[in-house]
mmCIF file with all atom_site columns, C-alpha atoms in Angstrom:
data_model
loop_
_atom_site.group_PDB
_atom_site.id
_atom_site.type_symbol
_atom_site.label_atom_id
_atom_site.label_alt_id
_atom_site.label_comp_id
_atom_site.label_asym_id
_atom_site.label_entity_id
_atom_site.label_seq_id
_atom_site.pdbx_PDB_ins_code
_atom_site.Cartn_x
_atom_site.Cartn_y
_atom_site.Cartn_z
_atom_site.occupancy
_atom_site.B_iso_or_equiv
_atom_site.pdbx_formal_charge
_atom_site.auth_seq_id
_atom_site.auth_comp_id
_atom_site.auth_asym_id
_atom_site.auth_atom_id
_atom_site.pdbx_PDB_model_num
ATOM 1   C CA . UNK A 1 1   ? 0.000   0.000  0.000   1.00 0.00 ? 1   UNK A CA 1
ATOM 2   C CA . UNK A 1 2   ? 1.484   3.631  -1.021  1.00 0.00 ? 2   UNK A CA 1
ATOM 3   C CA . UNK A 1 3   ? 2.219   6.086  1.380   1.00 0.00 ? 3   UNK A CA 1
ATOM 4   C CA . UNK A 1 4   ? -0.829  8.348  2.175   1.00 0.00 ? 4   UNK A CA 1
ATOM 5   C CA . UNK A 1 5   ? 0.846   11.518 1.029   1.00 0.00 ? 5   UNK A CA 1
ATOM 6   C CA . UNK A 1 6   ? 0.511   14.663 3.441   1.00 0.00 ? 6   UNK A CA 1
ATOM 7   C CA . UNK A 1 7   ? -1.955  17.315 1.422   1.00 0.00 ? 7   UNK A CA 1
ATOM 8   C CA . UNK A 1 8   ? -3.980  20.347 2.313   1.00 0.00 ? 8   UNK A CA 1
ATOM 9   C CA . UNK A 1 9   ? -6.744  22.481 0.655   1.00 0.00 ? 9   UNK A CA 1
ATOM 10  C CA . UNK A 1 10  ? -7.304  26.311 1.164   1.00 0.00 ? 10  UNK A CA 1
ATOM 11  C CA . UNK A 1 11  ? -10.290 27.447 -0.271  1.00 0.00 ? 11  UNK A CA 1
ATOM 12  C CA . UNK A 1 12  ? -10.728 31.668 -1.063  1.00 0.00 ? 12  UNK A CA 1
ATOM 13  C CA . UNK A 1 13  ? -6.774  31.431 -0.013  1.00 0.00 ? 13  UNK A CA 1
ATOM 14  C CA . UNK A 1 14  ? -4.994  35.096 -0.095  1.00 0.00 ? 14  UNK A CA 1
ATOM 15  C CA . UNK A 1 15  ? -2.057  35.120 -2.336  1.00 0.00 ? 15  UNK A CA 1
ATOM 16  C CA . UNK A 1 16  ? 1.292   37.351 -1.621  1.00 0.00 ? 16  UNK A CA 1
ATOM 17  C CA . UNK A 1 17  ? 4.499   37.133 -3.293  1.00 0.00 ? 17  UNK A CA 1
ATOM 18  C CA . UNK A 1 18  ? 3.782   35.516 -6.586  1.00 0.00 ? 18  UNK A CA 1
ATOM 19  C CA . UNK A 1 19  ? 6.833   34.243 -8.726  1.00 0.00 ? 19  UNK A CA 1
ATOM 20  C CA . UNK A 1 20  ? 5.148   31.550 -11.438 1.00 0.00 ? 20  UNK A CA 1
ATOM 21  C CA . UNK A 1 21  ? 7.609   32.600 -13.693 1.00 0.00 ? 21  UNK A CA 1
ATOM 22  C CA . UNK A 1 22  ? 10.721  31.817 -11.649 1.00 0.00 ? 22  UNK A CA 1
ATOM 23  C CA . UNK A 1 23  ? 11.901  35.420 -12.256 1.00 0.00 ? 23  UNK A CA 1
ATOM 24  C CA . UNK A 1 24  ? 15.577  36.084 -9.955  1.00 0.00 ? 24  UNK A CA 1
ATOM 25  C CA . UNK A 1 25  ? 14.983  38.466 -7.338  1.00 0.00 ? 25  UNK A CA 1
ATOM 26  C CA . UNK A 1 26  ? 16.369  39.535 -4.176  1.00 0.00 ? 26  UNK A CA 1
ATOM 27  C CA . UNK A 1 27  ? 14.094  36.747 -2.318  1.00 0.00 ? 27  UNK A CA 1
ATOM 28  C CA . UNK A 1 28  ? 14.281  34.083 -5.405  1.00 0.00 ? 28  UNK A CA 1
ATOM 29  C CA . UNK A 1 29  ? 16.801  32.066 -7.337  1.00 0.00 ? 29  UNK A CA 1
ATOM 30  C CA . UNK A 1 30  ? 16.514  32.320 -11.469 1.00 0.00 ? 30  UNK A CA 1
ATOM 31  C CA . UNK A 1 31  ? 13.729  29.417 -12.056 1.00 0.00 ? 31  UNK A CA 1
ATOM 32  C CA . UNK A 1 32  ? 12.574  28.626 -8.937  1.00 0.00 ? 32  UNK A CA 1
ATOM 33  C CA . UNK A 1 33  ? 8.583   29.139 -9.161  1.00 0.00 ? 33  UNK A CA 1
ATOM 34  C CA . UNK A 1 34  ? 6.790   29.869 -6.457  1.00 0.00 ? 34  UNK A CA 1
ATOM 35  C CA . UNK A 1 35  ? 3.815   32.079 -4.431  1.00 0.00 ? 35  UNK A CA 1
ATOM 36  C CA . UNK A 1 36  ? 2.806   31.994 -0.959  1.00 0.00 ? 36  UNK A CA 1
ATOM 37  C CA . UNK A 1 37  ? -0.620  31.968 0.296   1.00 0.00 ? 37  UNK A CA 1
ATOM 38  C CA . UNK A 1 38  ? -1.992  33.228 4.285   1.00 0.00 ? 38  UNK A CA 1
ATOM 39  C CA . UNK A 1 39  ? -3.593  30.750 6.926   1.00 0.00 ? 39  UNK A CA 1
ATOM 40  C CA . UNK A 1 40  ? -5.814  31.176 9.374   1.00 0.00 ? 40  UNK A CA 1
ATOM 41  C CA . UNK A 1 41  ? -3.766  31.546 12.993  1.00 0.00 ? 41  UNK A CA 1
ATOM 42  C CA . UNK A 1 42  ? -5.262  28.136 14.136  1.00 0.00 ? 42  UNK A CA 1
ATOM 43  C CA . UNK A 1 43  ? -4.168  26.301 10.665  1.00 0.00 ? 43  UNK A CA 1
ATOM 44  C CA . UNK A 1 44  ? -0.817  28.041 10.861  1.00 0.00 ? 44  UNK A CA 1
ATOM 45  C CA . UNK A 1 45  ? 0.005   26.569 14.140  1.00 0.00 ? 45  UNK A CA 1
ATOM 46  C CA . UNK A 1 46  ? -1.841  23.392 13.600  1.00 0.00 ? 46  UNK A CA 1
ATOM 47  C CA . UNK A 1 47  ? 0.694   22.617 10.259  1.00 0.00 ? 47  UNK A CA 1
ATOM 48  C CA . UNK A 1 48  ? 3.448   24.082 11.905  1.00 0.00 ? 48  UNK A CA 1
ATOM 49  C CA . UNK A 1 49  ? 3.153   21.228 14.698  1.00 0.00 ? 49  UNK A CA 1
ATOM 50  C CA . UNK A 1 50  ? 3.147   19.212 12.442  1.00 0.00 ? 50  UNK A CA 1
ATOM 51  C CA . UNK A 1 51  ? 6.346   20.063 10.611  1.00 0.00 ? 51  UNK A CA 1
ATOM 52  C CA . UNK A 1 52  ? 5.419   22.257 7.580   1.00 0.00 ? 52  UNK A CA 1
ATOM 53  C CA . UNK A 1 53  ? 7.336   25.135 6.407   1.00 0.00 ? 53  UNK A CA 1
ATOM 54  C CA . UNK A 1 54  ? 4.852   27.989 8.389   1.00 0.00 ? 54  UNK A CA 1
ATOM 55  C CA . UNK A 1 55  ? 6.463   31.449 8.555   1.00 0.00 ? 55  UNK A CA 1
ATOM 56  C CA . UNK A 1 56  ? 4.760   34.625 10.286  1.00 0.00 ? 56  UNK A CA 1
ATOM 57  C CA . UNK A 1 57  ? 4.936   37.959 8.046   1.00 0.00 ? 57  UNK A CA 1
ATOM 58  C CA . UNK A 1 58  ? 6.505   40.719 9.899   1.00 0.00 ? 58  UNK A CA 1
ATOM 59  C CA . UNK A 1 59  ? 4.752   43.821 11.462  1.00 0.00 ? 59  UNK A CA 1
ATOM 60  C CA . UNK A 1 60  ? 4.088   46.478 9.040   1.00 0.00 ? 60  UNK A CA 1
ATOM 61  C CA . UNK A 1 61  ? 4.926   48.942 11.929  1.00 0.00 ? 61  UNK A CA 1
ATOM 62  C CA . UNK A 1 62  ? 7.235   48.396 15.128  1.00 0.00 ? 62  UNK A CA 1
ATOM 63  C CA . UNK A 1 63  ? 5.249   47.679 18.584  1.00 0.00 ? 63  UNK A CA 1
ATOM 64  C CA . UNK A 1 64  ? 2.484   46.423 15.658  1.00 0.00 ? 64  UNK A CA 1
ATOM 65  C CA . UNK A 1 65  ? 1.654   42.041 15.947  1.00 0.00 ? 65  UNK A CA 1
ATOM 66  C CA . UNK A 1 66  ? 3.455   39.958 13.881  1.00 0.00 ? 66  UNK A CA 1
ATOM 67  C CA . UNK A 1 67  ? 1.385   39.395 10.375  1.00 0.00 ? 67  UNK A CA 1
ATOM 68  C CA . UNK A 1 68  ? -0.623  36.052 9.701   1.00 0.00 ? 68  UNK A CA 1
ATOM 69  C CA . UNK A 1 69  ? 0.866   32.809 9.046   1.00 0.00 ? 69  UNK A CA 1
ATOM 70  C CA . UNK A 1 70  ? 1.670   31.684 5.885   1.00 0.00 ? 70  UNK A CA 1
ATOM 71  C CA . UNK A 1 71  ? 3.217   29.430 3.913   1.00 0.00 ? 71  UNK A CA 1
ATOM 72  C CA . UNK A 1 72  ? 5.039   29.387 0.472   1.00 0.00 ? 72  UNK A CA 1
ATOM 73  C CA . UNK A 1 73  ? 4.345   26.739 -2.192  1.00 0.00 ? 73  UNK A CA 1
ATOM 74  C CA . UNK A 1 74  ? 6.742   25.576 -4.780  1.00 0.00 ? 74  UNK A CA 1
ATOM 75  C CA . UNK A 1 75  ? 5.429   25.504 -8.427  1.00 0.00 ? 75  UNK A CA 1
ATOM 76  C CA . UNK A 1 76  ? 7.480   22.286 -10.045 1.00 0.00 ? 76  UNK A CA 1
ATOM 77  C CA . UNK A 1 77  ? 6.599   20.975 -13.814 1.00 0.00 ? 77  UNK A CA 1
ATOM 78  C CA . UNK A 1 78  ? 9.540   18.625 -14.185 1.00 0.00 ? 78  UNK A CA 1
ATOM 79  C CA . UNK A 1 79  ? 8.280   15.901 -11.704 1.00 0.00 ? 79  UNK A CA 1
ATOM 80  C CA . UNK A 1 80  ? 5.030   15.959 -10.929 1.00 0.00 ? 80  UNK A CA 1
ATOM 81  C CA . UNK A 1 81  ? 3.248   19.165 -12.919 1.00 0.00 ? 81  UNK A CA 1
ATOM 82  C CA . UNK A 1 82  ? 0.245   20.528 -10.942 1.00 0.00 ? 82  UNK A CA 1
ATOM 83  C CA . UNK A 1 83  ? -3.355  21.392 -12.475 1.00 0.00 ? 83  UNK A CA 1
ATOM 84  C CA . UNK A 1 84  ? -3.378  25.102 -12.735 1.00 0.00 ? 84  UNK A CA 1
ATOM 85  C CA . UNK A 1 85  ? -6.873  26.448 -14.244 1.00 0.00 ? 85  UNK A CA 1
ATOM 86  C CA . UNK A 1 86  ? -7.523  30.105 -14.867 1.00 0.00 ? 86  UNK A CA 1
ATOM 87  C CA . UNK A 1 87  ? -11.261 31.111 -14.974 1.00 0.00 ? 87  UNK A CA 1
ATOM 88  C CA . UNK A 1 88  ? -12.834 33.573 -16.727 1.00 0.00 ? 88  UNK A CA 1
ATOM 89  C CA . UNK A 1 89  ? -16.654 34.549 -17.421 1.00 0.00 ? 89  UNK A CA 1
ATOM 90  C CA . UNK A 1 90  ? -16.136 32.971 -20.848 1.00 0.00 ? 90  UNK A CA 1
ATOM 91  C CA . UNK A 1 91  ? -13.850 29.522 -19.926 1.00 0.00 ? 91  UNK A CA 1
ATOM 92  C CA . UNK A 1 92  ? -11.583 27.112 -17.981 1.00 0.00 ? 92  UNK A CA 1
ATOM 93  C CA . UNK A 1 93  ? -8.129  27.640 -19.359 1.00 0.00 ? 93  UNK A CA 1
ATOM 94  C CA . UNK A 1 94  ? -6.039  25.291 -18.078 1.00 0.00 ? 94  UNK A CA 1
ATOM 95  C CA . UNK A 1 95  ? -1.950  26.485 -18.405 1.00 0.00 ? 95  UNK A CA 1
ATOM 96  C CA . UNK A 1 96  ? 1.357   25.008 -18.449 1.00 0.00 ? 96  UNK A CA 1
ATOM 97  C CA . UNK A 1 97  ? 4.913   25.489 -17.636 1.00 0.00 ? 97  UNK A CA 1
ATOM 98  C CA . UNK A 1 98  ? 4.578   28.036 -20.733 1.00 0.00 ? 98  UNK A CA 1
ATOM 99  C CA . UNK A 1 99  ? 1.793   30.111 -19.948 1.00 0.00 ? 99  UNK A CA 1
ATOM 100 C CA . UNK A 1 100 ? 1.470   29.715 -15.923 1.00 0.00 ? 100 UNK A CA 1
ATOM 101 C CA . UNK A 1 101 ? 3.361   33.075 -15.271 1.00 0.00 ? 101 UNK A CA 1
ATOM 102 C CA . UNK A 1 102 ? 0.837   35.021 -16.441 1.00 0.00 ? 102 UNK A CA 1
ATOM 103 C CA . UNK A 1 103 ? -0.468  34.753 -13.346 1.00 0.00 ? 103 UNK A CA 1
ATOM 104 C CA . UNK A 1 104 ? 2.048   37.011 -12.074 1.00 0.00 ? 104 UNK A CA 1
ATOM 105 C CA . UNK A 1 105 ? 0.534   39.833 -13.260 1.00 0.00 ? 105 UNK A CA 1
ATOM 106 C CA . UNK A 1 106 ? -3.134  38.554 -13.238 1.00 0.00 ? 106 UNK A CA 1
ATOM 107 C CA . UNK A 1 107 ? -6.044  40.931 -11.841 1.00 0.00 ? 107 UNK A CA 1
ATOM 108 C CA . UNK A 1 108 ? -7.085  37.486 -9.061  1.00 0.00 ? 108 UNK A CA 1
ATOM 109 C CA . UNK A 1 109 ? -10.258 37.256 -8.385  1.00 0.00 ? 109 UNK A CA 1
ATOM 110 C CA . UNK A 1 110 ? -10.473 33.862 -6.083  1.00 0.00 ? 110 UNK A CA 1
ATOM 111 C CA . UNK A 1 111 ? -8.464  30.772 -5.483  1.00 0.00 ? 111 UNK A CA 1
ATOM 112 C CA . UNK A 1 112 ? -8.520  27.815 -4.414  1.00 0.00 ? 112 UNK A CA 1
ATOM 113 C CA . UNK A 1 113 ? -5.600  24.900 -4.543  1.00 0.00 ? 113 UNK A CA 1
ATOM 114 C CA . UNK A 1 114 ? -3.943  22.285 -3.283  1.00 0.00 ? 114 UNK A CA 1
ATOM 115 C CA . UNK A 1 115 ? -0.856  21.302 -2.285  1.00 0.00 ? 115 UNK A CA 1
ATOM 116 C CA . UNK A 1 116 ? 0.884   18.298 -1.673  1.00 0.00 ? 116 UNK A CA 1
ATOM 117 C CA . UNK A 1 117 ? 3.965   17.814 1.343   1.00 0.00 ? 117 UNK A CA 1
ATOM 118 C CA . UNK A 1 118 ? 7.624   16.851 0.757   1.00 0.00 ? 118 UNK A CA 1
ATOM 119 C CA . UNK A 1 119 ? 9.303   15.518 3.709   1.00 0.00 ? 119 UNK A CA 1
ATOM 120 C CA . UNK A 1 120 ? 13.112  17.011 3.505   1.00 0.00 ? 120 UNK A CA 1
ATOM 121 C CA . UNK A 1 121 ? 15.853  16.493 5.631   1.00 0.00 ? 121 UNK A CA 1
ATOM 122 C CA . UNK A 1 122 ? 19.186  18.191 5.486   1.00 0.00 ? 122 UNK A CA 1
ATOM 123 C CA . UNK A 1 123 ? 22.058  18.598 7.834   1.00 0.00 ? 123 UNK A CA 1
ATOM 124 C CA . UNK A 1 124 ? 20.241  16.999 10.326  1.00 0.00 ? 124 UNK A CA 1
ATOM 125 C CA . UNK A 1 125 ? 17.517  19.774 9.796   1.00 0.00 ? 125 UNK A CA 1
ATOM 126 C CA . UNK A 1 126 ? 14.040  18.472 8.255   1.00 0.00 ? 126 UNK A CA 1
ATOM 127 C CA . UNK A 1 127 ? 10.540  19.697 7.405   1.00 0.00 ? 127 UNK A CA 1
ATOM 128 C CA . UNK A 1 128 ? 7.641   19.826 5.271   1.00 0.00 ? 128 UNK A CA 1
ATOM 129 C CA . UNK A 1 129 ? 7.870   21.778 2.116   1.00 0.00 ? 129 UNK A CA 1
ATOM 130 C CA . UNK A 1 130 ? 4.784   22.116 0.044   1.00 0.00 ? 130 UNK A CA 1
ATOM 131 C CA . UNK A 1 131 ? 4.513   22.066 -3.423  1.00 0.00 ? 131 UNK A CA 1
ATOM 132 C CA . UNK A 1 132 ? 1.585   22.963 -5.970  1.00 0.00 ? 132 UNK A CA 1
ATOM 133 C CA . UNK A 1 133 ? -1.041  19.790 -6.770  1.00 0.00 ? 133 UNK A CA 1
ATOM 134 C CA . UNK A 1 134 ? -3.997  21.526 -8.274  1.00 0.00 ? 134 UNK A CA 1
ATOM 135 C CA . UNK A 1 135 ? -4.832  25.460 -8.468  1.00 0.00 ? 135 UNK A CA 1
ATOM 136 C CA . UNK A 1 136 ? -8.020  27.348 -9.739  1.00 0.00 ? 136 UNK A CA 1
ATOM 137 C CA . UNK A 1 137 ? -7.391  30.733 -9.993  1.00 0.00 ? 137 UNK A CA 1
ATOM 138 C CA . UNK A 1 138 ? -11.012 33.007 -10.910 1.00 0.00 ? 138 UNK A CA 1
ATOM 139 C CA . UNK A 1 139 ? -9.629  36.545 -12.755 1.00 0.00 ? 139 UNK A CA 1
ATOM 140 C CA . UNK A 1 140 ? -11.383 40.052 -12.728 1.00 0.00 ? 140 UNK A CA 1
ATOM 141 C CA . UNK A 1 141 ? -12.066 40.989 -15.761 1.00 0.00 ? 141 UNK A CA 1
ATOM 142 C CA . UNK A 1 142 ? -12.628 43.951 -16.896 1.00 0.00 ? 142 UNK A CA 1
ATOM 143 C CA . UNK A 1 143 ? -15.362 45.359 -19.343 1.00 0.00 ? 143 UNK A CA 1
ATOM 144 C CA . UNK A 1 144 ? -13.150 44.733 -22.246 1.00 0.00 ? 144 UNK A CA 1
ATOM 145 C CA . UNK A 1 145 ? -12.490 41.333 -21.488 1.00 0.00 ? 145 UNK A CA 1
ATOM 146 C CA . UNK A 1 146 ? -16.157 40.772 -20.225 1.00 0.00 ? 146 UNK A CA 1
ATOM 147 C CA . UNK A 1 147 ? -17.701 42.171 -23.984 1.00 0.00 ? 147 UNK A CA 1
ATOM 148 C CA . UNK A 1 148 ? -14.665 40.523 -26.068 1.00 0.00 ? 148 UNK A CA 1
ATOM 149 C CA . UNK A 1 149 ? -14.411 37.243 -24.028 1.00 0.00 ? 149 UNK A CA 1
ATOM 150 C CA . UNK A 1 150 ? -16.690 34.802 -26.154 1.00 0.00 ? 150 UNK A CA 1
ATOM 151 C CA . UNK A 1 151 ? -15.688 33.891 -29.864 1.00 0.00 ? 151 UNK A CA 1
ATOM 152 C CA . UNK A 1 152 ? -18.285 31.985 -31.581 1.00 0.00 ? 152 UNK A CA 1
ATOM 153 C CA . UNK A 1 153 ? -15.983 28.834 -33.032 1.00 0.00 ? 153 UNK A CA 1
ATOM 154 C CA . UNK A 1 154 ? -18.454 28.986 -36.394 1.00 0.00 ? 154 UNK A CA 1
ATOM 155 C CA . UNK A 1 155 ? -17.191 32.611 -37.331 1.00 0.00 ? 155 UNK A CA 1
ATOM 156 C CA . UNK A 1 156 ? -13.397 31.897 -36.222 1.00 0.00 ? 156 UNK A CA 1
ATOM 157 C CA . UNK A 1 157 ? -13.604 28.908 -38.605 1.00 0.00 ? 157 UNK A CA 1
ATOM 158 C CA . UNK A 1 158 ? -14.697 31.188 -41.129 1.00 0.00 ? 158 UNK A CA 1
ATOM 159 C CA . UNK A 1 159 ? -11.941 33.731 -41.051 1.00 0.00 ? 159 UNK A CA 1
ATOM 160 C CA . UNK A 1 160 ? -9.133  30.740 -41.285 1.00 0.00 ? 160 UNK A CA 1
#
């Protein structure tokens, strides 16, 4: 019998610090995809516990509480590539190592995912590290994209 794997699901999660592209930064290596989504305090402890990767944002201000837990969640096509769906008013795109970093730059709506653990250990140092299993982002369109967003297929065949 397999291993039941460790998984979670966040539902309307907040996202912060998105990198789908794998874009070098001061926080990022060149390639390494990733975003990082906020738990609730009780969740954040709860998986922490437990050995996931939880951090706590800092204070915007000093003598303000320390920010909400979260937890960052690696985006990895070369193993195991997640589901990643973008939703408009119009369709269910569903991308690819390609196309997911438009989502960098994406007006987001909603999400909802789920991510999958990977038990590390290192230097006598271990943990949980998640990693991307299935995402469903919902965008905000705007009026443009609302009154241009449906193509009927019969007149696009026409114009080929």
């Amino acid at each position: 019998m397999a291993d039941q794997a460790k998984t979670f699901m966040v539902e309307d999660a907040t996202i912060r610090f998105r990198n789908f592209g794998g874009k070098e930064g001061p926080y990022n290596q060149a390639g390494v995809r990733s975003f990082t989504i906020e738990l609730p305090d009780d969740v954040g402890q709860e998986m922490l516990d437990d050995g996931w990767n939880i951090r706590y944002l800092k204070p915007q201000e000093e003598g303000d509480e320390a920010g909400p837990p979260v937890i960052q969640i690696g985006v990895r096509f070369d193993i195991r590539p997640p589901r990643v769906v973008v939703i408009t008013s119009t369709s269910r795109t569903q991308l690819n190592e390609s196309t997911v970093e438009i989502l960098d730059w994406a007006d987001i709506k909603t999400v909802d995912l789920i991510a999958r653990g990977y038990d590390w250990f290192v230097n006598g140092k271990g943990g949980t590290k998640a990693y991307l299993q299935s995402l469903f982002v919902t965008i905000e369109e705007d009026a443009l994209e609302r009154k241009y967003g449906y193509y009927d297929d019969a007149s696009l065949e026409a114009n080929e």
